[in-house]
Amino acid sequence: MQSAPEHKFPCGHVLCEDCCKALGRHFDTDPHLYEFDYCPICELPCKVALRVRPVTAGFRVLSIDGGGIRAVIPIQFLRALEQTIGLDMPVQEHFDLSYGTSSGSMVNLALYGLGMKASEAFDLFKQLSARVFRGRSRVGVGLAATLQALVMSYRNGRFPAGDIDGALSDIFNDATLLDHPYMSSIGARTGFPIVNAETSETCLVTSYNGAARGPDLSDCSGTTTYRVLRSDTALDDILIKDAARCASAAPWYFTPHKIPYHGTYIDGGLSDNNPCMLAMQELQRMAPELPRPDQFVSVGTGLSRASQAAGTGGKDSFLFGNNSLRQTFKHYWSENFDGDKKFASMRNMMAATLPNGTGDVNGWLRRFNLSLEEELPDLADARAMDDLANAAWVLFTSDPALHDLARAVLASSFYFELRCIPMYENGYYTCYVRILCRIHVTKPAFTGLLQKLDAMGARFLLQKRTARQIKPVAASFDQTGNFSQPVSLRVRDLEEPLDVRLRFLGTRGYHISASPVSIDTLIKQQKLELASLSHAGSAYNSPTKKRRPSGHCHRKVKRHCSSVR
């Protein structure tokens, strides 16, 4: 399947990840960072750096609900998580894929598109809300003026489109969804849903042009569940400000918005206010070989216990009674805007597909939300943001589940790979493995990570039934200067899972990235030679420095990915 072009160069050309890996320059000291001093297609000078996920590492996924000004809740969650993890790196760098709906997409664009920390995103979001939720000016007084205001709001939105258009233009200028140097440098991807205003079709706009080429994702009946809006030429390149404007176009609040060459769209909350299912479906397309993500974190934008109690009552509506129209609306609202319910549905679906059912999903599928006794504030009530943020901060900083997630995130900073082909002797395969770290040794966060693990009494556990414990010490470095903890084990079958965990003093063991996985899967992922299994084993060659591509490589780029200029 052909890869979609996703990495844009300053000259306008866009390459897929496979071509970037084939043509980029990288070194053993940082084998997952690829650098360019010029565009491989037009050879114009430039400085581009992109990081790729190690082939044996897993994905960490973040999903943020929509909810207007209530997006301060997930922002506070991320601030609390960053503080609890305690490393000198922005919290978004602990997630490889992030999806958000409506205001959740704005949070993602601030974190991943602008490279802000969660605290900076909070300040930006407050400023943006104060600017765009000012309402329309009213002319006159009395009933006539009120009716006129209602008609204007119905036809042109409750808030002037010019305010939000100007604000988004000031923030993002003319950058496109593929203009993301920060996102490329950390190896992350993001996306969000919008809805076609004419057909009601759910569409995705992404920073990576969709997970893969070919037909868009379909369910088991063959019905398409969503369509990816892709940029293949300079004409249909999607500006961030246009995509963000569509994601903000909630009916009644803002008018629909047109993306040139793609159509007119409204807020994706009408179809997927909790985008967890979309994120999971895209992940399955990106990495079909992975049975599950390392961590999947879904964050809501508030839950009112008062509304839940009112919804369970049998009191009839004054205008509509208890008729089918009212029941239909209640069902739609419950199914689409109850993020907790949608997450529970996905959780049940995932549990049904895994061998150990619910027990398998509890360690990696997580939902966080703020529950209030009173009614939630209006989506546009900017005055309520501080109180809502304070309530969220108090909850999340003291939540044991968040501290458990922080330990799981630390564990997922490590992954493993085979050092060489397993050797078969006397009925056993001897496997030489090395545990590696996703945080590069040159980053301040790496030193902080080792210090934190030492303070927490952390130990690696290999095949927990053997109770073999290895301490992640500072001396665990290879000849290239990278963290590398060598371990070995013997298995009877290559399909036997390799289980590596990180245990903190007084806690359970947390799986490191992509654990558990079979030895056979590692061989395939690393493309080691199966034919060598009968011999003593051949060393797995580490990546070497890439050379300047020739003219033949330029033709290869055009065959394997589309270019935009």
Coordinates of C-alpha atoms in Angstrom, one line a residue:
M1 CA 0.0 0.0 0.0
Q2 CA 1.4 3.4 -1.0
S3 CA 2.3 5.8 1.8
A4 CA 0.7 9.2 2.0
P5 CA 3.0 12.2 1.7
E6 CA 3.1 13.9 5.1
H7 CA 6.4 15.7 5.6
K8 CA 6.5 19.1 3.9
F9 CA 9.7 20.8 3.0
P10 CA 10.0 24.7 2.9
C11 CA 10.1 24.6 -0.9
G12 CA 6.6 23.0 -1.0
H13 CA 7.5 19.4 -1.8
V14 CA 6.0 16.7 0.4
L15 CA 7.5 13.3 1.0
C16 CA 6.1 10.1 2.6
E17 CA 7.9 8.7 5.7
D18 CA 9.3 5.7 3.7
C19 CA 11.1 8.1 1.3
C20 CA 12.3 10.3 4.1
K21 CA 13.9 7.2 5.7
A22 CA 15.4 6.1 2.4
L23 CA 16.8 9.6 1.5
G24 CA 17.5 11.3 4.8
R25 CA 20.8 11.5 6.7
H26 CA 21.0 9.8 10.1
F27 CA 23.6 8.4 12.4
D28 CA 24.0 5.5 14.8
T29 CA 24.0 8.0 17.7
D30 CA 20.4 8.8 16.9
P31 CA 19.1 6.2 14.5
H32 CA 15.5 7.4 14.5
L33 CA 16.2 11.1 13.6
Y34 CA 16.5 11.9 9.9
E35 CA 17.9 15.2 8.7
F36 CA 18.0 17.0 5.4
D37 CA 20.1 19.9 4.2
Y38 CA 18.3 20.2 0.9
C39 CA 15.1 19.0 -0.7
P40 CA 15.6 15.6 -2.4
I41 CA 13.4 16.6 -5.3
C42 CA 14.4 20.1 -6.3
E43 CA 17.7 20.3 -4.2
L44 CA 16.9 23.7 -2.7
P45 CA 18.8 24.2 0.5
C46 CA 16.8 23.7 3.7
K47 CA 17.0 22.4 7.3
V48 CA 14.5 19.7 8.0
A49 CA 14.5 17.1 10.8
L50 CA 12.0 14.4 11.5
R51 CA 11.8 11.6 14.0
V52 CA 10.2 8.3 13.3
R53 CA 8.8 5.6 15.6
P54 CA 11.2 2.7 16.2
V55 CA 9.8 -0.3 14.3
T56 CA 9.5 -2.4 17.4
A57 CA 7.9 0.3 19.6
G58 CA 4.2 0.8 20.1
F59 CA 1.8 3.8 19.9
R60 CA 0.6 6.0 22.7
V61 CA -2.7 7.6 21.9
L62 CA -4.5 10.6 23.3
S63 CA -8.2 11.5 22.6
I64 CA -9.9 14.7 23.7
D65 CA -13.6 15.4 23.6
G66 CA -15.2 18.5 22.3
G67 CA -17.0 21.0 24.6
G68 CA -16.3 24.7 23.9
I69 CA -14.8 26.5 26.9
R70 CA -14.9 23.2 28.8
A71 CA -11.7 22.2 27.0
V72 CA -10.0 23.7 30.0
I73 CA -10.7 20.4 31.7
P74 CA -8.5 18.2 29.4
I75 CA -5.9 21.0 29.4
Q76 CA -5.7 20.8 33.2
F77 CA -5.6 17.0 33.0
L78 CA -2.5 17.3 30.7
R79 CA -0.9 19.9 33.1
A80 CA -1.4 17.5 36.0
L81 CA -0.1 14.6 34.1
E82 CA 3.0 16.5 33.0
Q83 CA 3.7 17.5 36.6
T84 CA 3.2 13.9 37.9
I85 CA 5.5 12.4 35.3
G86 CA 8.0 14.9 36.4
L87 CA 10.3 15.0 33.3
D88 CA 11.7 18.1 31.6
M89 CA 9.6 17.6 28.4
P90 CA 6.1 18.7 27.2
V91 CA 3.4 16.2 28.0
Q92 CA 2.4 15.8 24.4
E93 CA 5.8 14.2 23.6
H94 CA 4.6 11.2 25.5
F95 CA 1.9 10.5 22.9
D96 CA 2.5 9.5 19.3
L97 CA -1.1 10.0 18.0
S98 CA -3.6 12.5 19.3
Y99 CA -7.2 13.2 18.2
G100 CA -9.6 15.9 19.3
T101 CA -13.0 17.2 18.4
S102 CA -14.1 20.8 18.2
S103 CA -12.3 22.7 21.1
G104 CA -10.4 19.4 21.7
S105 CA -8.8 19.9 18.2
M106 CA -7.8 23.4 19.2
V107 CA -6.0 22.0 22.2
N108 CA -4.2 19.6 20.0
L109 CA -3.3 22.3 17.5
A110 CA -1.8 24.4 20.3
L111 CA 0.2 21.5 21.7
Y112 CA 1.4 19.8 18.5
G113 CA 1.0 22.4 15.8
L114 CA 2.5 25.4 17.8
G115 CA 4.7 23.3 20.1
M116 CA 3.2 24.9 23.3
K117 CA 3.3 23.4 26.7
A118 CA 0.0 22.7 28.4
S119 CA 0.2 25.8 30.6
E120 CA 0.8 28.0 27.5
A121 CA -2.1 26.3 25.7
F122 CA -4.3 27.2 28.7
D123 CA -3.4 30.9 28.4
L124 CA -4.0 30.8 24.6
F125 CA -7.3 29.1 25.0
K126 CA -8.5 31.7 27.5
Q127 CA -7.5 34.6 25.2
L128 CA -9.2 32.9 22.2
S129 CA -12.4 32.3 24.1
A130 CA -12.6 35.9 25.3
R131 CA -12.1 37.1 21.8
V132 CA -14.6 34.9 19.9
F133 CA -17.4 34.5 22.5
R134 CA -18.4 38.2 22.7
G135 CA -21.8 37.9 21.0
R136 CA -23.6 40.1 18.6
S137 CA -24.5 43.7 19.3
R138 CA -28.3 44.3 19.6
V139 CA -30.1 47.3 18.1
G140 CA -33.1 48.6 20.1
V141 CA -34.9 47.1 23.1
G142 CA -38.0 45.1 23.7
L143 CA -39.6 42.0 22.1
A144 CA -38.9 43.1 18.5
A145 CA -35.2 43.5 19.2
T146 CA -35.1 40.1 20.9
L147 CA -36.8 38.4 18.0
Q148 CA -34.4 40.1 15.5
A149 CA -31.4 38.9 17.5
L150 CA -32.8 35.4 17.5
V151 CA -33.3 35.4 13.8
M152 CA -29.8 36.8 13.2
S153 CA -28.3 34.1 15.5
Y154 CA -30.2 31.4 13.6
R155 CA -29.1 32.6 10.2
N156 CA -25.6 33.9 10.9
G157 CA -24.6 32.1 14.1
R158 CA -24.7 33.3 17.7
F159 CA -21.3 34.8 17.4
P160 CA -19.8 36.8 14.5
A161 CA -17.7 34.7 12.2
G162 CA -15.3 37.6 11.7
D163 CA -14.1 37.4 15.3
I164 CA -13.1 33.7 15.1
D165 CA -11.8 34.0 11.6
G166 CA -9.5 36.9 12.6
A167 CA -8.3 35.1 15.7
L168 CA -7.4 31.9 13.9
S169 CA -5.7 33.8 11.2
D170 CA -3.6 35.6 13.8
I171 CA -2.6 32.4 15.5
F172 CA -1.9 30.1 12.5
N173 CA -1.3 32.6 9.6
D174 CA -1.2 30.7 6.3
A175 CA 0.4 27.5 7.6
T176 CA -1.1 24.3 6.2
L177 CA -1.8 21.0 8.0
L178 CA 1.4 19.6 6.6
D179 CA 3.5 22.5 7.9
H180 CA 4.5 21.0 11.3
P181 CA 8.2 21.1 11.9
Y182 CA 7.7 20.6 15.7
M183 CA 5.4 17.6 15.2
S184 CA 7.9 16.1 12.7
S185 CA 10.8 16.6 15.1
I186 CA 9.0 14.6 17.9
G187 CA 7.5 12.0 15.6
A188 CA 3.9 12.7 16.5
R189 CA 0.6 12.9 14.4
T190 CA -2.7 14.5 15.1
G191 CA -6.2 14.8 13.5
F192 CA -9.8 15.7 14.1
P193 CA -13.2 15.1 12.6
I194 CA -15.4 17.6 10.7
V195 CA -18.8 17.0 9.1
N196 CA -19.8 17.9 5.5
A197 CA -22.5 20.5 5.8
E198 CA -24.4 19.2 2.7
T199 CA -24.0 15.4 3.0
S200 CA -23.5 15.0 6.8
E201 CA -20.5 12.8 6.0
T202 CA -17.8 12.5 8.7
C203 CA -14.4 13.6 7.4
L204 CA -11.0 13.6 9.0
V205 CA -8.4 16.3 8.6
T206 CA -4.9 15.2 9.7
S207 CA -1.3 16.3 9.9
Y208 CA -0.3 13.1 8.1
N209 CA -2.7 13.0 5.1
G210 CA -4.5 10.0 6.5
A211 CA -3.1 6.6 7.7
A212 CA -2.8 5.0 4.3
R213 CA -3.8 5.1 0.7
G214 CA -6.6 3.1 -0.7
P215 CA -10.3 3.0 0.2
D216 CA -11.3 4.8 3.4
L217 CA -12.1 2.8 6.4
S218 CA -15.2 0.6 6.2
D219 CA -17.0 -1.5 8.8
C220 CA -17.6 -5.2 8.4
S221 CA -20.6 -4.5 6.1
G222 CA -18.6 -2.5 3.7
T223 CA -20.1 0.8 4.7
T224 CA -17.7 3.7 4.7
T225 CA -17.5 5.2 8.2
Y226 CA -15.4 8.3 7.4
R227 CA -13.4 9.9 4.6
V228 CA -10.0 11.5 4.9
L229 CA -9.5 14.9 3.3
R230 CA -6.1 14.6 1.7
S231 CA -3.8 17.2 0.1
D232 CA -2.3 16.0 -3.1
T233 CA -1.4 19.2 -4.9
A234 CA -0.7 22.8 -3.9
L235 CA -4.2 23.8 -4.9
D236 CA -6.0 21.5 -2.4
D237 CA -3.6 22.0 0.5
I238 CA -5.6 22.6 3.7
L239 CA -4.8 25.7 5.8
I240 CA -4.8 25.1 9.5
K241 CA -7.0 28.1 10.1
D242 CA -9.6 26.8 7.7
A243 CA -9.6 23.3 9.3
A244 CA -9.8 24.8 12.8
R245 CA -12.6 27.1 11.7
C246 CA -14.7 24.1 10.5
A247 CA -14.0 22.2 13.7
S248 CA -15.4 25.2 15.6
A249 CA -18.5 25.7 13.5
A250 CA -21.0 24.2 16.0
P251 CA -24.6 24.8 14.8
W252 CA -26.2 27.9 16.4
Y253 CA -22.8 29.2 17.6
F254 CA -20.9 29.7 14.3
T255 CA -21.8 29.4 10.7
P256 CA -20.4 26.6 8.5
H257 CA -17.0 27.3 6.8
K258 CA -15.7 26.4 3.4
I259 CA -12.3 24.8 2.8
P260 CA -11.2 25.7 -0.8
Y261 CA -11.4 22.7 -3.2
H262 CA -12.8 20.4 -0.4
G263 CA -16.3 21.7 0.5
T264 CA -18.2 23.3 3.4
Y265 CA -18.0 21.8 6.8
I266 CA -19.3 22.1 10.4
D267 CA -18.1 20.9 13.8
G268 CA -17.2 17.2 14.0
G269 CA -19.0 17.0 17.3
L270 CA -22.2 16.3 15.5
S271 CA -20.9 12.8 14.6
D272 CA -18.0 12.1 17.0
N273 CA -17.8 14.4 20.0
N274 CA -15.6 11.8 21.6
P275 CA -13.2 10.9 18.8
C276 CA -11.9 7.8 20.5
M277 CA -13.3 5.4 17.9
L278 CA -11.8 7.4 15.0
A279 CA -8.4 7.5 16.7
M280 CA -8.5 3.7 17.3
Q281 CA -9.5 3.1 13.7
E282 CA -6.7 5.3 12.3
L283 CA -4.2 3.5 14.6
Q284 CA -5.3 0.1 13.3
R285 CA -4.6 1.4 9.8
M286 CA -1.2 2.8 10.7
A287 CA 0.0 -0.2 12.6
P288 CA -2.1 -3.3 11.8
E289 CA 0.6 -5.5 13.2
L290 CA 0.1 -4.1 16.7
P291 CA -2.7 -5.9 18.8
R292 CA -3.2 -2.8 20.9
P293 CA -1.6 0.6 21.7
D294 CA 0.7 1.0 24.7
Q295 CA -1.7 3.5 26.3
F296 CA -5.0 4.9 25.0
V297 CA -6.1 7.9 27.1
S298 CA -9.5 9.5 26.5
V299 CA -10.3 12.8 28.3
G300 CA -13.7 14.3 28.6
T301 CA -15.0 17.9 29.0
G302 CA -17.2 17.5 32.0
L303 CA -20.1 15.5 33.2
S304 CA -23.1 16.8 35.2
R305 CA -24.7 14.5 37.7
A306 CA -27.7 16.9 37.9
S307 CA -28.3 16.4 34.1
Q308 CA -28.0 12.7 34.4
A309 CA -30.5 12.6 37.2
A310 CA -32.9 14.8 35.3
G311 CA -32.5 12.6 32.2
T312 CA -33.6 9.4 34.1
G313 CA -36.9 11.0 35.2
G314 CA -40.2 10.4 33.5
K315 CA -41.4 14.0 33.4
D316 CA -43.0 15.0 30.1
S317 CA -41.9 18.0 28.1
F318 CA -44.4 20.9 28.2
L319 CA -44.3 21.3 24.4
F320 CA -43.8 17.8 23.1
G321 CA -44.8 15.5 25.9
N322 CA -43.1 12.2 25.9
N323 CA -43.4 11.6 22.1
S324 CA -41.2 9.8 19.7
L325 CA -39.5 13.0 18.4
R326 CA -38.4 13.9 21.9
Q327 CA -37.2 10.3 22.6
T328 CA -35.3 10.3 19.3
F329 CA -33.5 13.5 20.2
K330 CA -32.6 12.2 23.7
H331 CA -31.2 9.0 22.2
Y332 CA -29.1 10.9 19.7
W333 CA -27.8 13.3 22.4
S334 CA -27.0 10.4 24.7
E335 CA -25.3 8.3 22.0
N336 CA -23.2 11.1 20.5
F337 CA -22.5 13.7 23.3
D338 CA -22.1 11.3 26.2
G339 CA -18.4 10.8 25.9
D340 CA -18.2 8.4 28.8
K341 CA -20.8 6.2 27.2
K342 CA -19.1 6.2 23.9
F343 CA -15.8 5.3 25.6
A344 CA -17.5 2.4 27.4
S345 CA -18.8 1.1 24.1
M346 CA -15.3 1.1 22.6
R347 CA -13.9 -0.5 25.8
N348 CA -16.4 -3.4 25.5
M349 CA -15.6 -3.8 21.8
M350 CA -11.9 -4.0 22.5
A351 CA -12.4 -6.4 25.4
A352 CA -14.3 -8.7 23.2
T353 CA -11.4 -9.0 20.7
L354 CA -8.7 -9.7 23.2
P355 CA -7.9 -13.1 24.8
N356 CA -8.4 -12.1 28.4
G357 CA -11.3 -9.7 27.8
T358 CA -11.7 -6.9 30.3
G359 CA -8.5 -7.8 32.1
D360 CA -6.5 -7.0 29.0
V361 CA -7.9 -3.5 28.5
N362 CA -7.8 -2.3 32.1
G363 CA -4.0 -1.6 32.0
W364 CA -3.9 0.5 28.9
L365 CA -7.4 1.9 28.0
R366 CA -8.2 4.8 30.3
R367 CA -10.9 7.5 30.6
F368 CA -10.6 10.7 32.7
N369 CA -13.4 13.2 33.2
L370 CA -14.6 15.9 35.7
S371 CA -18.0 15.1 37.3
L372 CA -19.9 18.1 38.8
E373 CA -23.0 18.1 41.0
E374 CA -24.3 21.2 39.2
E375 CA -25.1 21.9 35.6
L376 CA -22.1 22.3 33.3
P377 CA -21.5 25.9 32.0
D378 CA -22.6 26.9 28.5
L379 CA -20.1 26.1 25.8
A380 CA -19.4 29.8 25.3
D381 CA -19.4 31.0 28.9
A382 CA -15.9 32.3 29.1
R383 CA -16.5 33.6 32.6
A384 CA -16.8 30.1 33.9
M385 CA -13.4 28.9 32.7
D386 CA -11.3 29.7 35.8
D387 CA -13.7 27.9 38.2
L388 CA -13.9 24.9 35.9
A389 CA -10.1 24.8 35.6
N390 CA -9.6 25.0 39.3
A391 CA -12.1 22.1 39.9
A392 CA -10.3 20.0 37.3
W393 CA -6.9 20.7 38.8
V394 CA -7.9 19.7 42.3
L395 CA -9.4 16.5 41.0
F396 CA -6.7 15.4 38.7
T397 CA -3.7 16.2 40.8
S398 CA -5.1 14.0 43.6
D399 CA -6.5 11.2 41.4
P400 CA -4.7 7.9 42.0
A401 CA -5.6 6.8 38.4
L402 CA -3.6 9.7 37.0
H403 CA -0.6 8.7 39.1
D404 CA -1.0 5.1 37.8
L405 CA -1.0 6.5 34.3
A406 CA 2.1 8.5 34.9
R407 CA 4.0 5.3 35.9
A408 CA 2.7 3.5 32.8
V409 CA 3.9 6.5 30.6
L410 CA 7.3 6.2 32.2
A411 CA 7.4 2.5 31.4
S412 CA 6.3 3.1 27.8
S413 CA 9.4 5.3 27.3
F414 CA 11.3 2.0 26.9
Y415 CA 11.1 -0.6 24.1
F416 CA 13.1 -3.6 23.0
E417 CA 14.5 -5.3 20.0
L418 CA 16.5 -8.4 19.1
R419 CA 20.2 -8.0 18.9
C420 CA 20.6 -10.9 16.5
I421 CA 18.9 -13.9 15.1
P422 CA 17.8 -16.4 17.8
M423 CA 20.0 -19.5 18.0
Y424 CA 18.4 -22.9 18.1
E425 CA 20.1 -25.6 20.3
N426 CA 18.9 -28.6 22.3
G427 CA 15.2 -27.8 21.7
Y428 CA 15.4 -24.1 22.7
Y429 CA 15.9 -20.8 21.0
T430 CA 18.4 -18.5 22.8
C431 CA 17.3 -14.9 22.2
Y432 CA 19.5 -11.9 22.8
V433 CA 17.5 -8.8 23.4
R434 CA 18.3 -5.2 24.3
I435 CA 16.0 -2.7 26.0
L436 CA 16.2 0.8 24.5
C437 CA 14.8 4.2 25.4
R438 CA 12.6 6.4 23.3
I439 CA 14.0 9.5 25.0
H440 CA 17.3 10.4 23.5
V441 CA 20.3 10.6 25.7
T442 CA 21.0 14.2 24.7
K443 CA 17.7 15.5 26.1
P444 CA 17.6 16.8 29.7
A445 CA 14.5 14.6 30.2
F446 CA 16.7 11.4 29.8
T447 CA 18.9 12.2 32.8
G448 CA 15.8 13.1 34.8
L449 CA 14.2 9.8 33.7
L450 CA 17.1 7.7 35.1
Q451 CA 17.2 9.7 38.3
K452 CA 13.5 9.3 38.8
L453 CA 13.5 5.6 38.1
D454 CA 16.4 5.2 40.6
A455 CA 14.5 7.2 43.2
M456 CA 11.3 5.1 42.6
G457 CA 13.3 1.8 42.9
A458 CA 12.4 0.8 39.4
R459 CA 13.4 -2.6 38.0
F460 CA 12.9 -4.3 34.6
L461 CA 11.1 -7.7 34.8
L462 CA 11.8 -10.2 32.0
Q463 CA 9.2 -13.0 31.6
K464 CA 7.6 -12.3 35.0
R465 CA 7.3 -16.0 35.7
T466 CA 11.1 -16.2 35.9
A467 CA 11.3 -13.2 38.3
R468 CA 14.4 -12.0 36.6
Q469 CA 15.0 -8.4 37.7
I470 CA 17.3 -5.9 36.0
K471 CA 18.0 -2.4 37.3
P472 CA 18.0 0.5 34.7
V473 CA 21.4 1.9 35.7
A474 CA 23.3 4.8 34.2
A475 CA 26.0 2.5 33.0
S476 CA 23.6 0.8 30.5
F477 CA 25.0 2.4 27.3
D478 CA 26.2 0.9 24.0
Q479 CA 29.2 1.9 21.9
T480 CA 27.1 4.7 20.2
G481 CA 26.3 6.3 23.5
N482 CA 22.6 5.3 23.5
F483 CA 20.9 3.6 26.4
S484 CA 20.9 -0.2 25.9
Q485 CA 20.2 -2.8 28.5
P486 CA 21.2 -6.3 27.2
V487 CA 19.2 -9.3 28.3
S488 CA 18.8 -12.9 27.1
L489 CA 16.3 -15.6 27.5
R490 CA 15.5 -19.1 26.2
V491 CA 12.1 -20.1 24.6
R492 CA 10.9 -23.3 23.1
D493 CA 8.7 -21.6 20.4
L494 CA 9.2 -18.4 18.5
E495 CA 5.5 -17.6 19.0
E496 CA 6.1 -17.4 22.7
P497 CA 5.5 -13.8 23.9
L498 CA 8.4 -11.8 25.2
D499 CA 7.1 -10.0 28.3
V500 CA 9.1 -7.0 29.6
R501 CA 7.8 -4.8 32.4
L502 CA 9.0 -2.0 34.6
R503 CA 8.1 -2.4 38.2
F504 CA 8.3 0.5 40.7
L505 CA 8.9 -0.1 44.4
G506 CA 5.6 -1.1 46.0
T507 CA 3.6 -1.2 42.7
R508 CA 2.7 -3.7 40.0
G509 CA 4.7 -4.2 36.8
Y510 CA 3.9 -1.9 33.8
H511 CA 4.5 -3.1 30.3
I512 CA 7.2 -1.3 28.3
S513 CA 6.3 -0.3 24.8
A514 CA 4.8 -3.0 22.6
S515 CA 5.2 -5.6 25.3
P516 CA 4.3 -8.5 25.2
V517 CA 5.2 -9.5 21.7
S518 CA 6.3 -12.8 20.1
I519 CA 9.9 -13.4 19.0
D520 CA 8.6 -14.2 15.5
T521 CA 6.9 -10.7 15.3
L522 CA 10.2 -9.0 16.3
I523 CA 12.0 -10.9 13.6
K524 CA 9.5 -9.8 11.0
Q525 CA 9.5 -6.2 12.2
Q526 CA 13.3 -6.0 12.2
K527 CA 13.4 -7.9 8.9
L528 CA 16.0 -10.4 10.2
E529 CA 16.8 -13.4 8.0
L530 CA 14.7 -16.4 9.0
A531 CA 17.0 -18.6 6.9
S532 CA 19.7 -18.0 9.4
L533 CA 17.9 -19.7 12.3
S534 CA 19.6 -23.0 11.7
H535 CA 23.0 -21.4 12.0
A536 CA 24.8 -19.8 14.9
G537 CA 23.0 -16.5 14.3
S538 CA 24.1 -13.4 12.5
A539 CA 24.4 -10.0 14.1
Y540 CA 21.7 -7.5 13.5
N541 CA 23.3 -4.6 11.7
S542 CA 22.6 -1.2 13.2
P543 CA 21.6 1.6 10.9
T544 CA 24.4 3.4 9.1
K545 CA 24.8 6.9 7.8
K546 CA 22.8 7.7 4.7
R547 CA 24.6 9.1 1.6
R548 CA 23.5 11.9 -0.6
P549 CA 20.9 10.5 -2.9
S550 CA 21.6 10.3 -6.6
G551 CA 19.4 11.3 -9.5
H552 CA 17.9 7.8 -9.5
C553 CA 16.6 8.4 -6.0
H554 CA 14.7 11.4 -7.2
R555 CA 12.7 9.2 -9.5
K556 CA 12.2 6.8 -6.7
V557 CA 10.5 9.6 -4.6
K558 CA 8.0 10.3 -7.4
R559 CA 7.1 6.6 -7.6
H560 CA 6.5 6.1 -3.9
C561 CA 4.8 9.3 -2.8
S562 CA 3.1 12.3 -4.2
S563 CA 4.8 15.6 -4.2
V564 CA 3.2 19.0 -3.6
R565 CA 4.6 22.2 -4.7

